[in-house]
Short mmCIF file of C-alpha atoms and ligand atoms in Angstrom, two decimals:
data_model
loop_
_atom_site.label_atom_id
_atom_site.label_comp_id
_atom_site.label_asym_id
_atom_site.label_seq_id
_atom_site.Cartn_x
_atom_site.Cartn_y
_atom_site.Cartn_z
CA MET A 1 8.40 -20.68 1.27
CA CYS A 2 7.93 -17.91 -1.54
CA GLU A 3 11.64 -15.39 -1.74
CA LEU A 4 12.69 -13.67 -4.92
CA ASP A 5 16.50 -14.08 -4.05
CA ALA A 6 17.78 -17.05 -5.72
CA ARG A 7 20.40 -17.74 -2.56
CA ARG A 8 18.23 -17.58 0.04
CA VAL A 9 15.54 -20.01 -1.62
CA ALA A 10 19.16 -22.09 -2.12
CA GLU A 11 19.67 -21.85 1.77
CA ILE A 12 16.24 -22.68 2.36
CA ALA A 13 16.19 -25.65 0.68
CA ARG A 14 19.15 -26.22 2.21
CA GLN A 15 17.91 -25.63 5.52
CA TYR A 16 14.61 -27.35 5.06
CA PRO A 17 14.43 -30.39 2.67
CA ASN A 18 10.40 -30.62 3.68
CA VAL A 19 9.23 -27.32 2.70
CA SER A 20 8.59 -26.10 -0.86
CA VAL A 21 10.03 -23.17 -2.20
CA THR A 22 9.44 -20.63 -4.55
CA GLN A 23 10.87 -17.94 -6.27
CA SER A 24 7.19 -16.37 -7.85
CA PHE A 25 4.59 -15.26 -5.30
CA ASP A 26 2.38 -16.13 -8.27
CA ASP A 27 2.55 -19.62 -6.94
CA VAL A 28 1.48 -18.69 -4.14
CA VAL A 29 -1.45 -17.48 -4.32
CA GLY A 30 -2.64 -20.07 -6.94
CA ASP A 31 -1.65 -22.59 -4.48
CA PRO A 32 -5.81 -23.47 -3.27
CA SER A 33 -4.46 -25.59 -0.51
CA ILE A 34 -2.56 -22.55 1.08
CA ASP A 35 -5.12 -20.45 3.34
CA GLY A 36 -2.94 -18.60 4.89
CA LEU A 37 0.86 -17.13 4.62
CA ILE A 38 3.02 -14.55 6.59
CA LEU A 39 4.05 -11.51 4.30
CA ALA A 40 7.57 -10.93 5.66
CA THR A 41 8.82 -9.09 2.84
CA PRO A 42 10.14 -4.80 2.90
CA ALA A 43 7.24 -2.65 4.44
CA SER A 44 6.57 -1.12 1.22
CA THR A 45 5.54 -4.26 -0.36
CA HIS A 46 3.01 -4.46 1.78
CA ALA A 47 -0.12 -3.41 0.56
CA ASP A 48 0.59 -4.61 -3.54
CA MET A 49 1.10 -8.18 -2.09
CA ALA A 50 -1.66 -8.20 1.28
CA ILE A 51 -3.80 -6.88 -1.44
CA ARG A 52 -3.10 -9.62 -4.17
CA ALA A 53 -3.15 -12.12 -1.14
CA LEU A 54 -6.60 -11.47 0.54
CA ASP A 55 -8.19 -10.89 -3.17
CA ALA A 56 -7.10 -14.23 -3.93
CA GLY A 57 -8.96 -16.25 -0.71
CA LYS A 58 -6.17 -16.39 1.71
CA HIS A 59 -5.71 -15.22 4.64
CA VAL A 60 -2.82 -12.78 5.31
CA LEU A 61 -0.60 -11.84 9.13
CA VAL A 62 1.58 -8.46 7.63
CA GLU A 63 4.89 -8.09 8.96
CA LYS A 64 4.89 -4.58 10.88
CA PRO A 65 4.59 -1.89 10.18
CA LEU A 66 1.01 -2.32 7.63
CA SER A 67 2.12 -0.61 5.25
CA LEU A 68 4.09 2.73 5.21
CA THR A 69 0.68 5.01 4.47
CA VAL A 70 -2.24 5.42 6.04
CA GLU A 71 -4.25 5.01 2.81
CA GLU A 72 -2.54 1.48 2.28
CA GLY A 73 -2.93 0.29 5.41
CA ALA A 74 -6.49 1.34 4.80
CA ARG A 75 -6.99 -0.42 1.05
CA ILE A 76 -5.98 -3.47 3.06
CA VAL A 77 -7.93 -2.83 6.19
CA ALA A 78 -10.83 -3.46 3.51
CA GLU A 79 -10.15 -5.78 1.39
CA ALA A 80 -9.73 -7.98 4.10
CA GLU A 81 -13.41 -7.18 5.51
CA ARG A 82 -14.84 -7.20 1.52
CA CYS A 83 -12.83 -10.59 1.29
CA GLY A 84 -14.67 -11.83 5.01
CA ARG A 85 -10.48 -13.48 5.05
CA VAL A 86 -8.21 -12.86 9.06
CA LEU A 87 -5.60 -9.95 8.38
CA LEU A 88 -3.39 -9.87 10.98
CA VAL A 89 -0.51 -7.74 11.51
CA GLY A 90 3.05 -8.50 13.52
CA HIS A 91 3.02 -6.26 16.18
CA THR A 92 5.02 -8.95 18.07
CA PHE A 93 5.40 -7.02 21.80
CA GLU A 94 1.38 -7.96 22.47
CA TYR A 95 2.27 -11.44 21.74
CA ASN A 96 5.19 -10.93 24.40
CA ALA A 97 4.47 -11.70 28.05
CA ALA A 98 6.66 -9.35 29.43
CA VAL A 99 4.36 -7.00 27.97
CA ARG A 100 1.43 -8.77 29.60
CA LYS A 101 2.04 -8.55 32.27
CA VAL A 102 3.12 -5.43 32.21
CA ARG A 103 -0.68 -4.33 30.88
CA GLU A 104 -1.89 -6.81 33.87
CA LEU A 105 -0.67 -4.64 36.14
CA ILE A 106 -1.79 -0.63 35.22
CA ALA A 107 -5.02 -2.84 34.53
CA ALA A 108 -5.12 -3.88 38.02
CA GLY A 109 -4.72 -0.13 38.95
CA ASP A 110 -0.96 -1.70 40.24
CA ILE A 111 0.78 1.50 40.21
CA GLY A 112 -2.62 3.85 40.03
CA GLU A 113 -2.64 6.50 37.95
CA LEU A 114 -0.95 5.28 34.65
CA TYR A 115 1.07 9.16 33.68
CA TYR A 116 3.33 8.64 30.68
CA LEU A 117 5.82 6.23 28.81
CA TYR A 118 8.99 6.43 26.92
CA SER A 119 11.56 3.42 25.51
CA GLN A 120 13.79 3.08 23.50
CA ARG A 121 15.14 0.57 20.33
CA VAL A 122 18.84 1.74 19.79
CA ASN A 123 21.26 -0.10 18.08
CA LEU A 124 23.44 -0.57 15.21
CA GLY A 125 22.18 -0.93 12.36
CA ARG A 126 20.74 -2.74 10.45
CA VAL A 127 20.28 1.16 8.34
CA ARG A 128 17.14 -0.32 5.79
CA ASN A 129 16.24 1.01 1.99
CA ASP A 130 12.95 1.98 1.89
CA CYS A 131 12.53 3.08 4.73
CA ASN A 132 14.15 5.73 7.70
CA ALA A 133 15.09 3.97 11.75
CA MET A 134 11.11 5.43 12.08
CA TRP A 135 8.89 3.05 10.50
CA SER A 136 11.59 -0.02 11.27
CA LEU A 137 11.73 0.42 14.87
CA ALA A 138 8.97 2.40 16.43
CA PRO A 139 6.34 0.44 14.99
CA HIS A 140 7.26 -2.05 18.05
CA ASP A 141 7.67 1.21 21.07
CA VAL A 142 3.79 2.54 19.25
CA SER A 143 2.64 -0.62 19.43
CA ILE A 144 3.21 -0.96 22.89
CA ALA A 145 2.46 2.31 23.84
CA ASN A 146 -1.28 1.66 21.98
CA PHE A 147 -1.30 -1.17 23.73
CA LEU A 148 -0.47 0.08 27.50
CA ILE A 149 -2.06 2.99 27.76
CA GLY A 150 -4.94 1.53 25.76
CA GLU A 151 -7.12 3.80 23.75
CA PRO A 152 -6.47 6.23 21.02
CA PRO A 153 -3.67 8.43 20.47
CA ILE A 154 -4.42 12.32 20.02
CA TRP A 155 -1.34 13.97 18.29
CA ALA A 156 1.87 13.21 17.31
CA SER A 157 4.70 14.72 17.30
CA ALA A 158 8.81 14.10 16.31
CA THR A 159 12.03 14.97 14.94
CA GLY A 160 14.28 13.52 13.05
CA HIS A 161 17.73 13.58 12.10
CA ARG A 162 19.42 11.96 9.02
CA PHE A 163 23.21 11.40 9.11
CA LEU A 164 24.55 8.64 6.88
CA GLU A 165 23.00 11.21 3.81
CA ASN A 166 21.36 8.71 2.86
CA ASP A 167 17.58 10.83 2.85
CA ARG A 168 16.01 8.76 5.59
CA GLU A 169 15.87 9.42 9.43
CA ASP A 170 18.74 7.50 11.03
CA VAL A 171 17.58 8.86 15.00
CA VAL A 172 13.97 9.81 15.26
CA PHE A 173 12.73 11.60 18.87
CA LEU A 174 8.84 10.77 18.65
CA ASN A 175 6.33 11.93 21.51
CA ILE A 176 2.99 10.71 21.39
CA GLY A 177 -0.29 12.54 22.57
CA TYR A 178 -2.59 10.10 24.48
CA PRO A 179 -6.55 11.01 26.31
CA GLY A 180 -5.94 12.29 29.76
CA GLY A 181 -3.02 14.77 28.86
CA ARG A 182 -1.22 11.38 28.88
CA ILE A 183 2.48 11.37 26.85
CA ALA A 184 4.78 7.99 25.55
CA HIS A 185 8.11 9.70 24.37
CA VAL A 186 9.64 7.05 21.81
CA HIS A 187 13.67 7.86 21.09
CA VAL A 188 14.57 5.52 17.92
CA SER A 189 18.19 4.94 16.26
CA TRP A 190 19.53 2.53 14.02
CA LEU A 191 23.03 4.64 15.30
CA ASP A 192 24.26 4.03 18.26
CA PRO A 193 26.81 1.78 20.20
CA ASN A 194 24.33 -0.03 22.40
CA LYS A 195 20.92 -1.58 22.09
CA ILE A 196 18.85 -1.25 24.03
CA ARG A 197 15.08 -2.44 24.34
CA ARG A 198 13.68 -1.15 27.71
CA THR A 199 9.87 0.95 28.21
CA THR A 200 9.68 2.16 31.88
CA VAL A 201 6.30 3.45 33.08
CA VAL A 202 5.63 5.89 35.50
CA GLY A 203 2.31 5.88 37.27
CA SER A 204 1.54 7.94 39.95
CA GLU A 205 1.82 4.90 43.10
CA LYS A 206 4.83 2.82 40.64
CA MET A 207 6.77 2.47 38.48
CA ILE A 208 7.45 -0.09 36.13
CA VAL A 209 10.75 -1.54 33.59
CA TYR A 210 10.63 -3.34 30.92
CA ASP A 211 13.75 -4.78 29.33
CA GLU A 212 13.28 -6.99 26.28
CA LEU A 213 16.99 -7.53 26.50
CA SER A 214 16.99 -8.60 30.81
CA ALA A 215 17.30 -12.10 31.05
CA ASN A 216 16.15 -12.94 34.43
CA ALA A 217 14.32 -9.31 34.87
CA LYS A 218 12.42 -8.10 32.30
CA VAL A 219 9.76 -6.64 34.17
CA GLN A 220 10.35 -4.70 37.61
CA VAL A 221 8.60 -2.98 39.88
CA PHE A 222 9.97 0.17 41.29
CA ASP A 223 7.54 1.20 44.41
CA LYS A 224 8.46 5.07 44.16
CA GLY A 225 6.58 7.60 43.27
CA VAL A 226 6.37 11.53 44.05
CA SER A 227 3.55 12.88 47.31
CA LYS A 228 1.97 16.49 47.25
CA VAL A 229 1.68 17.38 51.10
CA PRO A 230 0.66 20.69 53.12
CA LEU A 231 3.03 22.62 53.98
CA GLN A 232 4.16 22.89 57.47
CA GLY A 233 4.00 25.38 59.33
CA SER A 234 7.65 26.34 61.49
CA ASP A 235 7.34 27.17 65.59
CA TYR A 236 6.43 31.04 64.31
CA ALA A 237 4.64 30.35 61.98
CA ALA A 238 1.41 29.63 60.27
CA PRO A 239 2.10 27.06 56.93
CA PRO A 240 1.37 29.59 54.40
CA PHE A 241 -2.29 29.23 52.31
CA GLY A 242 -2.23 26.75 49.38
CA GLU A 243 1.16 25.93 49.63
CA PHE A 244 2.37 22.15 49.20
CA GLN A 245 6.23 20.49 49.29
CA PHE A 246 6.95 17.16 47.66
CA GLN A 247 7.82 14.54 49.49
CA THR A 248 9.50 11.37 47.56
CA ARG A 249 9.09 7.89 48.07
CA THR A 250 11.33 5.48 47.70
CA GLY A 251 10.49 1.48 47.88
CA ASP A 252 11.07 -1.91 47.17
CA ILE A 253 11.68 -3.17 43.69
CA TRP A 254 9.60 -6.35 42.61
CA ILE A 255 11.07 -8.79 40.22
CA PRO A 256 7.05 -10.36 38.57
CA ASN A 257 7.30 -13.56 37.69
CA VAL A 258 6.88 -13.55 33.70
CA ASP A 259 5.50 -17.19 31.92
CA PHE A 260 8.17 -16.21 29.12
CA ALA A 261 7.11 -18.02 25.70
CA GLU A 262 8.23 -17.21 22.31
CA PRO A 263 6.69 -14.42 21.51
CA LEU A 264 6.23 -14.98 17.57
CA ARG A 265 5.84 -18.41 18.05
CA ALA A 266 2.47 -17.34 20.07
CA GLU A 267 1.62 -14.38 17.70
CA ILE A 268 0.99 -18.34 14.43
CA ALA A 269 0.13 -19.65 16.96
CA HIS A 270 -3.23 -17.07 17.25
CA PHE A 271 -3.10 -16.57 13.86
CA VAL A 272 -3.86 -20.40 12.85
CA ASP A 273 -6.55 -20.35 15.52
CA CYS A 274 -8.08 -17.23 14.63
CA ILE A 275 -8.48 -18.89 10.77
CA ASN A 276 -9.80 -22.09 12.01
CA GLY A 277 -12.70 -19.60 13.59
CA ARG A 278 -11.21 -20.48 17.62
CA ALA A 279 -10.37 -16.63 17.57
CA GLU A 280 -10.22 -12.70 16.99
CA PRO A 281 -7.20 -11.85 15.37
CA LEU A 282 -5.21 -9.49 18.80
CA THR A 283 -3.61 -7.24 16.42
CA ASP A 284 -6.24 -6.93 13.34
CA GLY A 285 -6.12 -4.56 10.78
CA HIS A 286 -6.77 -1.83 12.58
CA ASN A 287 -4.85 -2.24 14.79
CA GLY A 288 -2.13 -1.81 13.05
CA LEU A 289 -3.65 1.20 11.03
CA ALA A 290 -3.29 3.59 14.47
CA VAL A 291 -0.03 1.80 14.66
CA VAL A 292 1.18 3.26 11.01
CA ARG A 293 -1.67 7.21 11.60
CA VAL A 294 0.49 7.70 13.90
CA LEU A 295 3.62 7.13 12.18
CA ALA A 296 2.33 9.41 9.21
CA ALA A 297 1.47 12.18 11.67
CA ALA A 298 5.24 11.72 13.44
CA GLN A 299 6.12 11.55 9.41
CA GLU A 300 4.16 14.98 8.59
CA SER A 301 5.84 16.83 11.79
CA MET A 302 9.32 15.98 11.46
CA GLU A 303 8.74 17.14 7.97
CA ASN A 304 7.19 20.18 9.34
CA GLY A 305 9.80 21.32 11.82
CA GLY A 306 7.95 19.05 14.34
CA THR A 307 4.60 20.58 15.26
CA PRO A 308 2.28 18.18 16.14
CA VAL A 309 0.35 16.37 13.88
CA ASP A 310 -3.47 14.70 14.67
CA VAL A 311 -3.20 11.57 14.42
CA ARG A 312 -7.23 11.47 13.98
N1 NAD B 401 8.40 -8.31 14.38
C1 NAD B 401 9.22 -7.67 14.76
O1 NAD B 401 10.15 -8.64 15.58
C2 NAD B 401 10.02 -7.81 12.24
C3 NAD B 401 11.99 -7.57 12.93
C4 NAD B 401 11.84 -7.74 11.56
C5 NAD B 401 11.78 -7.83 10.48
N2 NAD B 401 9.91 -7.55 10.67
C6 NAD B 401 9.52 -7.15 9.79
O2 NAD B 401 9.72 -8.26 8.81
C7 NAD B 401 9.61 -7.78 6.80
C8 NAD B 401 10.97 -7.98 6.24
O3 NAD B 401 12.39 -8.28 7.42
P1 NAD B 401 13.60 -7.96 6.75
O4 NAD B 401 14.16 -7.76 7.77
O5 NAD B 401 13.22 -9.74 7.00
O6 NAD B 401 14.05 -8.30 5.82
P2 NAD B 401 14.79 -8.01 4.35
O7 NAD B 401 14.81 -7.48 3.59
O8 NAD B 401 16.26 -8.98 5.55
O9 NAD B 401 14.23 -9.65 4.11
C9 NAD B 401 12.77 -9.60 2.94
C10 NAD B 401 12.52 -10.37 2.06
O10 NAD B 401 12.12 -11.18 0.86
C11 NAD B 401 12.16 -10.88 -0.33
N3 NAD B 401 11.14 -10.19 -1.32
C12 NAD B 401 11.05 -9.00 -1.46
N4 NAD B 401 9.99 -8.40 -2.43
C13 NAD B 401 9.05 -10.55 -2.41
C14 NAD B 401 8.82 -10.26 -2.93
N5 NAD B 401 7.90 -9.83 -4.18
N6 NAD B 401 8.26 -11.58 -3.47
C15 NAD B 401 9.14 -12.95 -2.67
N7 NAD B 401 9.71 -12.55 -1.49
C16 NAD B 401 10.29 -11.23 -2.22
C17 NAD B 401 13.69 -10.47 -0.18
O11 NAD B 401 13.83 -11.16 -1.65
C18 NAD B 401 13.77 -10.15 1.25
O12 NAD B 401 15.02 -11.81 1.13
C19 NAD B 401 9.84 -6.28 7.35
O13 NAD B 401 8.22 -5.23 7.29
C20 NAD B 401 10.07 -6.23 8.52
O14 NAD B 401 9.94 -4.38 9.64
C21 NAD B 401 9.47 -7.76 11.79
#
C-alpha cells in the first residue's frame, strides 16, 4: 500500500498489520516482486502515475476516470500497448451483476428496440477539489450507457452550474447521442438532498429500471409501452387515411433474479485473471478512453452554451 498522507499510512498500518506500507511511489514501481498495481489516487494524478508504473513493467488497474483529458488517456493506452502490459480501467458497474442482467435482457430482445435511457447519480457530497461533479460521478453512467447500448457514441452536450463558487460544476445535465437516434441522459450532482443511483431504460416493448440502492429489486422490468394503431372510423365516418392513435399498454412488473456479487471483488479478480493470461480485459484502456472522450466533449459543450460536440 502506497499513500502520501502520513495519517492514512498510520491508519492502514493499524488496520492491516500484514500489509507493507510506504509513502513513496518509487518504492512500488522499483519493487520487482510487484506484478500489478491499482491506482486509486485522484484522477488528476492518473496519467503520470500509470505511465510510470507501465514503464516499470507493472500491470495497472486505473480507477475511473482513466484521465481528465483525451490526450492523457491516449498516452496511457499507447504506453500499455508499447509495454505489453494489462491496462484495466475501474468501470466497476460493468462488473455489477444487476447491470449485466439489464444488458442480457436488452441483448435477448426482451424490451424490443432500445429507444433511450437516463440515469441519475446525485447526493450531498463529496465535493472534490480536482474535478467537477461530472468528471467525478458521470464516468459510471457513461460507462453504463456505453455498455448497455453497445455502440460508440456520436455526440455529447451538457449544461452545468457552479453554485458553490469553487470554479467547478456542482450539477451537470449531460446528453449523449448514439447511432440510430438513441439517446442517453445523465444527471449528476454533489448538491442534492437525496442519494439516487438509478438508470431507466425505455424500449419499444418493455421498460427497465435499475436501482443500485434497492436491496431486493435492483432490476425491475415493466411490461409497459405505447402502440401506434390506425385511427378507427366512427359509425358515421370512414377513418381518416394515414391517421393514427397511440394506445398505452400496462402489464406486469417483473423482478428478475440477480445473483449479486460484490462488483469490486469481481473487478479485481478479473484484473488478476488478465495478468495471469486467463482473460482479456473487459474494461480495457480503449473502453476507459471512450468514456473520457464523452466527458471531454461534454465539458467543451458546457463551456460553449450546451452546443452538441462530436465525440468521435
Ligand atoms: N469505482 C468507484 O466506485 C470509485 C469510488 C470512489 C472513488 N473512485 C475513484 O478512485 C480515485 C480515488 O478516489 P478517492 O475518493 O479514494 O480519493 P481520495 O482523495 O480520498 O484518496 C486518494 C488518496 O490518494 C493519495 N495520493 C495522492 N497522490 C498520491 C501519490 N502520488 N502516491 C501515493 N498516494 C497518493 C492521497 O493522499 C489520498 O489519500 C478517483 O479516481 C475516484 O474517481 C472510484
